[in-house]
Tab-separated table of C-alpha atoms and ligand atoms in Angstrom:
chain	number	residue	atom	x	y	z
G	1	UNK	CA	-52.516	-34.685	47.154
G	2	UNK	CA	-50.365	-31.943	47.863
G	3	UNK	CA	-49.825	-30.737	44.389
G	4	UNK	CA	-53.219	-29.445	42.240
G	5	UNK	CA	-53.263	-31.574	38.671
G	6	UNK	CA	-56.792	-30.503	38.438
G	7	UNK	CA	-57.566	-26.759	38.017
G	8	UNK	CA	-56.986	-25.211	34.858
G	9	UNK	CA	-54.255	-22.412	34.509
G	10	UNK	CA	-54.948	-19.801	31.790
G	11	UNK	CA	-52.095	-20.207	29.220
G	12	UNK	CA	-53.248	-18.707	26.027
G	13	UNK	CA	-52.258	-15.522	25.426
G	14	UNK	CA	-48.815	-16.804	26.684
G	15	UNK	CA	-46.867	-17.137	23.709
G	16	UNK	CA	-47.622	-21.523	24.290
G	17	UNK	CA	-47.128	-23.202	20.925
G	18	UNK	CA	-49.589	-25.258	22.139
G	19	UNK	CA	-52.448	-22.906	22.573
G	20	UNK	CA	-50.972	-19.961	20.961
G	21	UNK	CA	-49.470	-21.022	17.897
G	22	UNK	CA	-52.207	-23.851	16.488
G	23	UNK	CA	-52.827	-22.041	13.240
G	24	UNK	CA	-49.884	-23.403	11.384
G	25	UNK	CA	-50.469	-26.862	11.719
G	26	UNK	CA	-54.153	-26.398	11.819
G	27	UNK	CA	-55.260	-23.319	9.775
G	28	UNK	CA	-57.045	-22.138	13.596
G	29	UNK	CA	-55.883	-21.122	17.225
G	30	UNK	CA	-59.858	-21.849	17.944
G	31	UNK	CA	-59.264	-25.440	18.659
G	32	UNK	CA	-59.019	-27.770	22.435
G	33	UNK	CA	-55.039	-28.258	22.277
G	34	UNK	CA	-54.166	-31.702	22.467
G	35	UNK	CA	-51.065	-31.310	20.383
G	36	UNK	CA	-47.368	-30.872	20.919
G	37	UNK	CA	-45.702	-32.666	24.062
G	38	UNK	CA	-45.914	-30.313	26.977
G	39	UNK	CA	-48.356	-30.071	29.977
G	40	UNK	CA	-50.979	-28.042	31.217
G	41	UNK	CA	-50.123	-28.145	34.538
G	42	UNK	CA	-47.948	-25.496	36.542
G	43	UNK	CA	-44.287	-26.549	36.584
G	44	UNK	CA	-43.791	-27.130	40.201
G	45	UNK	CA	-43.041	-24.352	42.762
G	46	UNK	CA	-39.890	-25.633	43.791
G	47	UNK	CA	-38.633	-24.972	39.687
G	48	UNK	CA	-40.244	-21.936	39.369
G	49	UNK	CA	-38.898	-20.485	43.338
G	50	UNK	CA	-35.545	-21.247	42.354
G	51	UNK	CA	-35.751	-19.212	38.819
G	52	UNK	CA	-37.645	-16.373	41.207
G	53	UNK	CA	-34.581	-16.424	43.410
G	54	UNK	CA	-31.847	-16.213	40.508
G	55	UNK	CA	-33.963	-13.067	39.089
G	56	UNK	CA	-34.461	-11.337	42.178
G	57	UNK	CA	-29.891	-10.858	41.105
G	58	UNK	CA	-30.390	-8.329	38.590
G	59	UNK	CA	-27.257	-9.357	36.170
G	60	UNK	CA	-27.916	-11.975	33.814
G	61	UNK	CA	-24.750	-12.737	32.914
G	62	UNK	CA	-22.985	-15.291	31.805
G	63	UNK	CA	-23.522	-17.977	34.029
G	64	UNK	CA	-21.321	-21.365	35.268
G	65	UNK	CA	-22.655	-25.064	35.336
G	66	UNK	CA	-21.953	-25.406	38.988
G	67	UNK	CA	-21.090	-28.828	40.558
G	68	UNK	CA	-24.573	-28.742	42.223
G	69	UNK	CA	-26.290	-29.153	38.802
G	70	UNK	CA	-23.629	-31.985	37.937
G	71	UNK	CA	-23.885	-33.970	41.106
G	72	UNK	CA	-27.859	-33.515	40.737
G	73	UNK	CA	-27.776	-35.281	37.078
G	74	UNK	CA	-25.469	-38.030	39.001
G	75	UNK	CA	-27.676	-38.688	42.049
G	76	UNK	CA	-30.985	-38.811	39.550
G	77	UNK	CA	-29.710	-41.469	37.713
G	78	UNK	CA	-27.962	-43.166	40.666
G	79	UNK	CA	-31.566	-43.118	42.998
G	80	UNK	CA	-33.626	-43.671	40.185
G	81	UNK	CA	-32.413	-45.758	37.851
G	82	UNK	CA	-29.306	-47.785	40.305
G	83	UNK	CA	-27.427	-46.332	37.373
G	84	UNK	CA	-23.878	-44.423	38.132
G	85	UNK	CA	-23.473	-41.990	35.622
G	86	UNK	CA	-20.033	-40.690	35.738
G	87	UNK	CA	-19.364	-36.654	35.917
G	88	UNK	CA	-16.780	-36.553	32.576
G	89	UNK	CA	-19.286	-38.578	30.645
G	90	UNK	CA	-21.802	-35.379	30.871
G	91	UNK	CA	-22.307	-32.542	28.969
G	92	UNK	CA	-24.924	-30.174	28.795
G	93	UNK	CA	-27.287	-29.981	25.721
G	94	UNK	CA	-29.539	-27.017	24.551
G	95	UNK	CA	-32.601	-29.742	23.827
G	96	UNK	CA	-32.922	-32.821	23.151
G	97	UNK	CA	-33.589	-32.674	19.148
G	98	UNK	CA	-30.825	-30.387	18.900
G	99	UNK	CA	-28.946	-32.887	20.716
G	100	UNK	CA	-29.541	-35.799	18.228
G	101	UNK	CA	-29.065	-33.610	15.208
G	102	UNK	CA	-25.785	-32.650	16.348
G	103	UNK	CA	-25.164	-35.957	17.076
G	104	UNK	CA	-26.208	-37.149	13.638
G	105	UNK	CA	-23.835	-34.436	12.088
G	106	UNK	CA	-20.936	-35.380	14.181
G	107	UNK	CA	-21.021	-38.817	13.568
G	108	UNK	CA	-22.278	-39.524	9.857
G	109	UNK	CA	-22.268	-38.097	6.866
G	110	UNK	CA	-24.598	-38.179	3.982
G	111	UNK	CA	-25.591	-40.971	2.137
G	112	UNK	CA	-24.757	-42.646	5.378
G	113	UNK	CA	-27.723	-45.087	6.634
G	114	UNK	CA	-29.258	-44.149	10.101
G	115	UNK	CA	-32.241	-46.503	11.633
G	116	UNK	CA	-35.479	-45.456	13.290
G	117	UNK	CA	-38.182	-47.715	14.479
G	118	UNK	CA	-41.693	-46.522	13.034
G	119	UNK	CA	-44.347	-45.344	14.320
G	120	UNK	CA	-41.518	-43.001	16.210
G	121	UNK	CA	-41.667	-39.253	17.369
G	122	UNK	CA	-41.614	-37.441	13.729
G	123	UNK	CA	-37.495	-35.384	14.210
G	124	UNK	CA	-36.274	-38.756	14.643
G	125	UNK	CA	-37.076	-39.132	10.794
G	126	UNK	CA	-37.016	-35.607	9.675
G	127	UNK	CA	-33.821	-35.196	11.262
G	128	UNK	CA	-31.811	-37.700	8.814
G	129	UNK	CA	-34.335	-36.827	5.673
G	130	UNK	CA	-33.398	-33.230	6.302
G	131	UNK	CA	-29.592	-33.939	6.575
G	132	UNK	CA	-29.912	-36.040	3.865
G	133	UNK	CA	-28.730	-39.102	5.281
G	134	UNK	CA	-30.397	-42.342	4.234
G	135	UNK	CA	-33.275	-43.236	6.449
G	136	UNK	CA	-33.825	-46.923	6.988
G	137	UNK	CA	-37.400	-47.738	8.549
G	138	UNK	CA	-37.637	-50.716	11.357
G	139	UNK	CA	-40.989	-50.496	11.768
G	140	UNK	CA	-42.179	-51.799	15.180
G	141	UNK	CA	-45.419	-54.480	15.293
G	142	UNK	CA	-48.865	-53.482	17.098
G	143	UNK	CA	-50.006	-56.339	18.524
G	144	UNK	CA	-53.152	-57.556	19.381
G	145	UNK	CA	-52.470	-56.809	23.026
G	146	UNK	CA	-52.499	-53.472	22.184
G	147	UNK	CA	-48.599	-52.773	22.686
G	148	UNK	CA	-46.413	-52.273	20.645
G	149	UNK	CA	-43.562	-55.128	19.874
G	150	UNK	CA	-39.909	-55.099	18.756
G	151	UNK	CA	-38.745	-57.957	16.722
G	152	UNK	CA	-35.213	-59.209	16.943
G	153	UNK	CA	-35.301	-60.752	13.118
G	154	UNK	CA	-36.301	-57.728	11.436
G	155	UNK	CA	-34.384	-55.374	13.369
G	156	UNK	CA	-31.358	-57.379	12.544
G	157	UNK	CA	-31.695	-57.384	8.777
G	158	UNK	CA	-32.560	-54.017	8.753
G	159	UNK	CA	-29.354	-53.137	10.404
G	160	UNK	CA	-26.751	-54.088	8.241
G	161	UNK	CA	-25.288	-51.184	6.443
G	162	UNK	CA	-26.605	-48.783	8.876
G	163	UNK	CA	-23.573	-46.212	10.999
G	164	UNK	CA	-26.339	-44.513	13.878
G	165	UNK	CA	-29.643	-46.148	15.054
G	166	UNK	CA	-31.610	-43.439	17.217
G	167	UNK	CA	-33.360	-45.186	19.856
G	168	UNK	CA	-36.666	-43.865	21.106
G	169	UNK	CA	-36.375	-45.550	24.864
G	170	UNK	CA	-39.097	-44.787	26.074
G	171	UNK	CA	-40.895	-44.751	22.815
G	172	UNK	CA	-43.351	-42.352	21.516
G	173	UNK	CA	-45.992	-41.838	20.696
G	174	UNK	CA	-46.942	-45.626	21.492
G	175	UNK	CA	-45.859	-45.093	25.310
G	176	UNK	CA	-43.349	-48.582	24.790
G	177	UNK	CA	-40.896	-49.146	27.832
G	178	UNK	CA	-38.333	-51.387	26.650
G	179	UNK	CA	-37.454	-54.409	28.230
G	180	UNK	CA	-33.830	-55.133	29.239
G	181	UNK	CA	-33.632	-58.154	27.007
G	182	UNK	CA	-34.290	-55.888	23.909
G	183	UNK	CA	-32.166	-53.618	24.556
G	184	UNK	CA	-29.021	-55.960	25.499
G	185	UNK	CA	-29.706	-57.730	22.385
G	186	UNK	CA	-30.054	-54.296	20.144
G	187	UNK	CA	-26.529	-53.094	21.877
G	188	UNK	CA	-25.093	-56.535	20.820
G	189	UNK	CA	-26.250	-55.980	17.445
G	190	UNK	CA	-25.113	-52.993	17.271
G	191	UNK	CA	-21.493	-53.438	18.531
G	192	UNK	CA	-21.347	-56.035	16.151
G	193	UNK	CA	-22.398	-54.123	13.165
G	194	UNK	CA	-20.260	-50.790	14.174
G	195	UNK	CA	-23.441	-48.959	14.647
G	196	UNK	CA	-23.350	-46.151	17.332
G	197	UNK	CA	-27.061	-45.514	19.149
G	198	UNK	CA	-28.660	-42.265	20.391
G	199	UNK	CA	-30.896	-43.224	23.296
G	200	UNK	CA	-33.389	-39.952	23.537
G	201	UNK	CA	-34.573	-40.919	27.538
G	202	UNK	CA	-36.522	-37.737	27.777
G	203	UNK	CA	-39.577	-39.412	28.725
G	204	UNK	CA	-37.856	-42.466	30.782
G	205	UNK	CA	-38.947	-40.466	34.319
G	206	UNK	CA	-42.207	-40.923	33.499
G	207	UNK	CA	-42.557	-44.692	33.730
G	208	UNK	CA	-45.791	-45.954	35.374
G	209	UNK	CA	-44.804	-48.724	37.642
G	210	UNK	CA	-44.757	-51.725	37.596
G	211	UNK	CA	-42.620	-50.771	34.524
G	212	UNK	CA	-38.836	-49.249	34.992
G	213	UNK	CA	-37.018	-47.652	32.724
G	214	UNK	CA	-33.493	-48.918	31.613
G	215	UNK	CA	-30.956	-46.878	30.576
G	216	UNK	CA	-29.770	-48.141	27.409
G	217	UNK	CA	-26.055	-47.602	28.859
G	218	UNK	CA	-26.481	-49.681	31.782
G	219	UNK	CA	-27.067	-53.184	29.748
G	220	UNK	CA	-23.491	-53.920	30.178
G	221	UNK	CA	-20.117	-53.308	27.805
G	222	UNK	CA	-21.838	-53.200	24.656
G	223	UNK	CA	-23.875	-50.794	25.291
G	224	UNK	CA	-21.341	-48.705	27.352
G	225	UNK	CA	-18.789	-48.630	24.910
G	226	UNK	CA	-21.034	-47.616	21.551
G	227	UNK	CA	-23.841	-45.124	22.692
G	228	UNK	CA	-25.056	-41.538	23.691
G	229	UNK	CA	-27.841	-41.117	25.916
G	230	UNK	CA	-30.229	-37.869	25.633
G	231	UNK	CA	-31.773	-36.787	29.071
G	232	UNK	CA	-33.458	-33.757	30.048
G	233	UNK	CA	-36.088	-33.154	32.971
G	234	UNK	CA	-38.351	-30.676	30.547
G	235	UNK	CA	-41.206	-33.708	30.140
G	236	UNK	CA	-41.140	-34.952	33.659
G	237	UNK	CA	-41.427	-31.682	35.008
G	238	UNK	CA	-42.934	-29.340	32.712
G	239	UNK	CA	-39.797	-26.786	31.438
G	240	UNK	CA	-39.450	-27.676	27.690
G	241	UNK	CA	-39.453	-24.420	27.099
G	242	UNK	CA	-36.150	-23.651	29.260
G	243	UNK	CA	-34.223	-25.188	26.878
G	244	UNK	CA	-32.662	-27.479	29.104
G	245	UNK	CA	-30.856	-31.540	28.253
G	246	UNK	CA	-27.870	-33.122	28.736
G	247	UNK	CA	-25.964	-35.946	27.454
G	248	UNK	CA	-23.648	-38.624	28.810
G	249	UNK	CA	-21.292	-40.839	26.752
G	250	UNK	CA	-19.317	-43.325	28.455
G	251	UNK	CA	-16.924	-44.465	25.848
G	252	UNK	CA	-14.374	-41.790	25.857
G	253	UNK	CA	-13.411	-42.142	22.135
G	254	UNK	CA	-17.117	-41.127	21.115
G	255	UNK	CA	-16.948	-38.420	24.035
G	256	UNK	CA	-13.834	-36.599	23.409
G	257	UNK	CA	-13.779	-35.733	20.303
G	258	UNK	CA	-17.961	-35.140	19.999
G	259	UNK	CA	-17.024	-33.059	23.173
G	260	UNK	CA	-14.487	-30.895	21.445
G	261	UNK	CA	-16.628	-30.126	18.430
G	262	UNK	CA	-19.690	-29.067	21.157
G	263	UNK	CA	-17.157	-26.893	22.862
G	264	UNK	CA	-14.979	-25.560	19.916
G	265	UNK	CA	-18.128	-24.622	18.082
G	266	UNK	CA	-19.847	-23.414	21.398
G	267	UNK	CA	-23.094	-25.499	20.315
G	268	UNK	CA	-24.279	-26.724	24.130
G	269	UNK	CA	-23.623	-24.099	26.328
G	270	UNK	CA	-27.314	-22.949	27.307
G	271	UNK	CA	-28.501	-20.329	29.093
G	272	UNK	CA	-28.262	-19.466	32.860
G	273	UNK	CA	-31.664	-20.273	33.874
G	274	UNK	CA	-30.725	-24.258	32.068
G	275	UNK	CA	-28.638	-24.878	35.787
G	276	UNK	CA	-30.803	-24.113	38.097
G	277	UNK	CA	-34.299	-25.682	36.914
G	278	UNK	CA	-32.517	-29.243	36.261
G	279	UNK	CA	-30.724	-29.032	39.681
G	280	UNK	CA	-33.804	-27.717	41.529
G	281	UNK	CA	-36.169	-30.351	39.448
G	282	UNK	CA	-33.780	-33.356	40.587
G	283	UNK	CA	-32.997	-32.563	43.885
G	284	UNK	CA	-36.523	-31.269	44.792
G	285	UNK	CA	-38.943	-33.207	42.238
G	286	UNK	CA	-39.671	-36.883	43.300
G	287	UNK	CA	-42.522	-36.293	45.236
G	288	UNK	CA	-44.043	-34.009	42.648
G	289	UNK	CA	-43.101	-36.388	39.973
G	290	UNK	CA	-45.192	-39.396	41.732
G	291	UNK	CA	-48.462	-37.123	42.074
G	292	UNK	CA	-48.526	-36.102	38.946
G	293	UNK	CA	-48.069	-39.519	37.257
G	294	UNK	CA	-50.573	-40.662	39.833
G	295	UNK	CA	-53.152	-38.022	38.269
G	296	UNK	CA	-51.843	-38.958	34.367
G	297	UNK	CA	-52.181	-42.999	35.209
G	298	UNK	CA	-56.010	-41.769	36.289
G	299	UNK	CA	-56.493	-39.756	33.165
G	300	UNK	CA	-55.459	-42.587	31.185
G	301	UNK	CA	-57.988	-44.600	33.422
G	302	UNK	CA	-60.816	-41.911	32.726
G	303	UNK	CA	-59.627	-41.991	28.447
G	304	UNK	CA	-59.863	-45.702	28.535
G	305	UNK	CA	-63.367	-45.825	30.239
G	306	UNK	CA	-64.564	-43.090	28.369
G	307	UNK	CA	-64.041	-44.934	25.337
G	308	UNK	CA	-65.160	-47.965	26.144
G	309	UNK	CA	-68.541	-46.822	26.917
G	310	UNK	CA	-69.057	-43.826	24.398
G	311	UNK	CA	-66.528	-44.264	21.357
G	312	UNK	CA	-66.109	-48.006	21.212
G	313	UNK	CA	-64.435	-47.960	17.543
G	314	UNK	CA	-61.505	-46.045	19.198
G	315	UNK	CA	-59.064	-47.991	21.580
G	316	UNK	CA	-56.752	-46.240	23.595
G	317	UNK	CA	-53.052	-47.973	24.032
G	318	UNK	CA	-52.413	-48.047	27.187
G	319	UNK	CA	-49.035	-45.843	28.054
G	320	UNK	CA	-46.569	-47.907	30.034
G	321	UNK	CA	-44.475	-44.349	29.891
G	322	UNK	CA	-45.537	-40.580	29.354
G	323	UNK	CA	-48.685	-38.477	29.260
G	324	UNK	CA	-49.150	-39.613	25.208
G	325	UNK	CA	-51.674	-41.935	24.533
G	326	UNK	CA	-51.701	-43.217	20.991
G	327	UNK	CA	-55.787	-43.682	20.130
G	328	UNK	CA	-56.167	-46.525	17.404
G	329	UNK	CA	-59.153	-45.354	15.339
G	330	UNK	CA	-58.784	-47.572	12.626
G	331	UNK	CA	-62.020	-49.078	13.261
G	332	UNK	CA	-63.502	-45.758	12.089
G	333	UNK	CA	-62.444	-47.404	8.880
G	334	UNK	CA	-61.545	-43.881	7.776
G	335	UNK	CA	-58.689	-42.674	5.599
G	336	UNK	CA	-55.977	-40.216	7.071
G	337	UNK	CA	-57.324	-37.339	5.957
G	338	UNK	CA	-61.079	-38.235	7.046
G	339	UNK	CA	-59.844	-38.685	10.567
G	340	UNK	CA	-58.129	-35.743	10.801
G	341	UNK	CA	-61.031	-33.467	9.563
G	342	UNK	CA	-63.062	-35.761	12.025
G	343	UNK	CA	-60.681	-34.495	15.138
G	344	UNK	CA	-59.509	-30.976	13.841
G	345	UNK	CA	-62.740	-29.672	11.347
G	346	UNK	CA	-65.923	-31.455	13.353
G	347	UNK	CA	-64.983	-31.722	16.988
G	348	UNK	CA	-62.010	-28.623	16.837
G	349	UNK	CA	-59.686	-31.023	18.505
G	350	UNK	CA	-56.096	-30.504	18.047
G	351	UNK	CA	-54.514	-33.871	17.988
G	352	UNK	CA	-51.204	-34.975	16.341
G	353	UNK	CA	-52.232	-36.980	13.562
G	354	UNK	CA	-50.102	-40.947	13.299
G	355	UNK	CA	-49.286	-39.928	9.902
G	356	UNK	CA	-46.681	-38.331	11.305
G	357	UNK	CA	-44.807	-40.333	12.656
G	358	UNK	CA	-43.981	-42.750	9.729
G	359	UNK	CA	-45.489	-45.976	8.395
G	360	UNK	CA	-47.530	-47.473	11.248
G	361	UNK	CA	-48.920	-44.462	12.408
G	362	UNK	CA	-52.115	-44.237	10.084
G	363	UNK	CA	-55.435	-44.859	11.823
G	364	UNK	CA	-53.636	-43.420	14.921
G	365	UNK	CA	-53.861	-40.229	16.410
G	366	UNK	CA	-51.701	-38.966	19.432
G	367	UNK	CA	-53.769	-37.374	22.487
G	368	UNK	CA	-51.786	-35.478	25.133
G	369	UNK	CA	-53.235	-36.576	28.437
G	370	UNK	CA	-50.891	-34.107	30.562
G	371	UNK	CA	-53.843	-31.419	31.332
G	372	UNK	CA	-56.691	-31.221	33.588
G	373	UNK	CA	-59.388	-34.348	33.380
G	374	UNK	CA	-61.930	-31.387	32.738
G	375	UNK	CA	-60.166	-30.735	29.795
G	376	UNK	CA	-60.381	-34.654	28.622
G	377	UNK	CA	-64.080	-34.849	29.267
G	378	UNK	CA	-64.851	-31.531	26.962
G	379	UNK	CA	-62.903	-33.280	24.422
G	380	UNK	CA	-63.891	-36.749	24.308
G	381	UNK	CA	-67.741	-35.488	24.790
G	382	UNK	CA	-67.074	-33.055	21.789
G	383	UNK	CA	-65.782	-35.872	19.475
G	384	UNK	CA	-68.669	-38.184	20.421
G	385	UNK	CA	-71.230	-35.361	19.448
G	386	UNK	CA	-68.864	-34.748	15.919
G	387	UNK	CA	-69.040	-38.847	15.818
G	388	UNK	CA	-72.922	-38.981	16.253
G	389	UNK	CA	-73.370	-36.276	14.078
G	390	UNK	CA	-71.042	-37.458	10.717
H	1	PLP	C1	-38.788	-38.557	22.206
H	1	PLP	C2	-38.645	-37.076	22.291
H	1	PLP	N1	-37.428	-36.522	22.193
H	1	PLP	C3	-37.246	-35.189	22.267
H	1	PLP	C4	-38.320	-34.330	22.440
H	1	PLP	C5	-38.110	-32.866	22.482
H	1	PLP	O1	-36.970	-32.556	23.214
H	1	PLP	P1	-36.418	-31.081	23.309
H	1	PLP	O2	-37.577	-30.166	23.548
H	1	PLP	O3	-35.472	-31.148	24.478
H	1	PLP	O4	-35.703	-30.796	22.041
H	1	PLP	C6	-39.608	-34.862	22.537
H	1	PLP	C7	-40.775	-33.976	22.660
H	1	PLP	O5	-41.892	-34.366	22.532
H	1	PLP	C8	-39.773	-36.271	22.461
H	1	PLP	O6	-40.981	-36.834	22.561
């Protein structure tokens, strides 16, 4: 390999939420961080060479999206995905959640009824709660083939009524691709119904073959015509904290006017380094991209034997996208709270807990499998020692 997954960088003392700032969600910073979605490895040189390059100009003004960082967002989606993303549909976006809130406030109002599919990443439900908009749970099924399942009869009652389903595609934390089929039949539904959807694809460039991602847009007319879709390359590569997303909407009587408000109310404009890490990350990053899902897909392999073999009441399920693996521990037969002080108080894991991300989610917790195996194998030894010991 080219690019080194496995030796540990030094980030605490860095201002990381993830190793820095542990002690509001779990009372300690003296925990193994397997928490919040980012990675552990360096964000690749080409990223960080670029930045070095812009700072080496000692004005930080205020900067242009160039046509460079457009055509880059076009040529992604076009090599990737066969998928051509036109340049007026785009606009930048400071972040993905920010993104779907401001969606969510464009487009509804309260009281209005807004759909999420449980278990689902935890803004896509605090978001509406928050905004007080009515929150209507889908829940998805977890099958016995350890995957999670959409089904069309539910998801069509549940529905009616609503104005905005967000749409988790990939979904996390169970690590769901969609399937075409689904989604053709969700954008029919929801033309139907007048509902518009938010497709959040932040983690869609981190499909493990023989999966692909679909852009929810690209399902044909129905799809075109009635959604957003969130992108940003801060997962894939490693830069949430640049602050960096974009969206594309198709349908130029959702664009225009959710346009205007971004731009009247100067809501997405970013900041200058936002340009040149997504255009350096998509013109540079495939070959980065593939080695370091090539090391995740092994961690995932190392997780799953690991379990097998030493914690055989927890099951792993299996990511089909992303670096979050979802760890069924219901066999534990132990409530929420038990599990948590199993993970957090007895092995000093930090873990999001499936609580969190609506019904479903109990007996889960959420492992972050973007760091160095060495890290995975201190873990996993140090919750079968807290196991063996309880
Ligand atoms: C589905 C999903 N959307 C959005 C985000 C966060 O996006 P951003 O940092 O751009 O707001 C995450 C982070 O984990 C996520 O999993």
């Amino acid at each position: 390999m080219k690019y080194d997954f496995d030796t540990p960088v030094e980030r605490r003392g860095t201002g990381a939420i993830k190793w820095d700032g542990m002690e509001p969600a779990y009372g300690t910073n003296d925990l193994m961080p397997f928490w919040i979605a980012d990675m552990d490895f360096r964000t690749p040189p080409f990223i960080i060479e670029a930045l070095r390059r812009r700072l080496d100009h000692e004005v930080l003004g205020y900067s242009l999206k160039d046509d460079a960082y457009f055509e880059s967002i076009i040529r992604w989606n076009c090599d990737r995905y066969g998928f051509a993303v036109e340049r007026e549909w785009i606009h930048f976006m400071p972040g993905v959640v920010p993104a779907l809130a401001l969606a969510l406030l464009f487009f509804t109002k309260e009281g209005d009824r807004v759909m999420v599919m449980p278990p689902v990443y935890h803004p896509f439900h605090l978001l509406p709660a928050w905004n007080r908009r009515q929150l209507v749970w889908s829940p998805l099924d977890y099958g016995d083939d350890g995957r999670y399942h959409f089904r069309p009869d539910r998801f069509r009652r549940d529905i009616k009524g609503c104005r905005m389903l967000l749409l988790c595609n990939p979904h996390n934390p169970g690590g769901m691709v969609w399937r075409r089929e689904e989604l053709e039949l969700i954008a029919g539904v929801c033309r139907e119904e007048g509902v518009i959807v938010c497709s959040d694809e932040i983690h869609a460039d981190l499909t493990f073959r023989p999966r692909v991602h679909t852009p929810f847009a690209s399902t044909g007319e129905a799809a075109r015509e009635n959604s957003l879709t969130f992108q940003a390359p801060s997962k894939a590569f490693n830069l949430p904290g640049v602050g960096s997303a974009h969206c594309f909407v198709p349908n130029a009587e959702l664009r225009e006017p959710f346009f205007r408000f971004l731009d009247q109310n100067e809501l997405a404009g970013g900041n200058l380094f936002c340009p040149i890490a997504t255009t350096a990350a998509y013109t540079h990053g495939t070959e980065w991209l593939d080695q370091m899902l090539a090391y995740v897909a092994e961690n995932f392999r190392f997780v799953a034997g690991f379990c097998r073999g030493h914690l055989p009441l927890i099951r792993p399920v299996v990511p089909e996208a992303s670096y979050l693996m979802f760890l069924d521990c219901r066999a534990l037969g132990l409530e929420q709270g038990a599990l948590e002080e199993l993970f957090c108080r007895k092995a000093r894991l930090a873990l999001n807990s499936g609580a969190m991300f609506g019904p479903g989610g109990e007996g889960f917790m959420r492992l972050n499998c973007g760091c160095p195996r060495s890290y995975l194998r201190e873990g996993l030894l140090s919750l079968q020692k807290a196991l063996e010991e309880s």
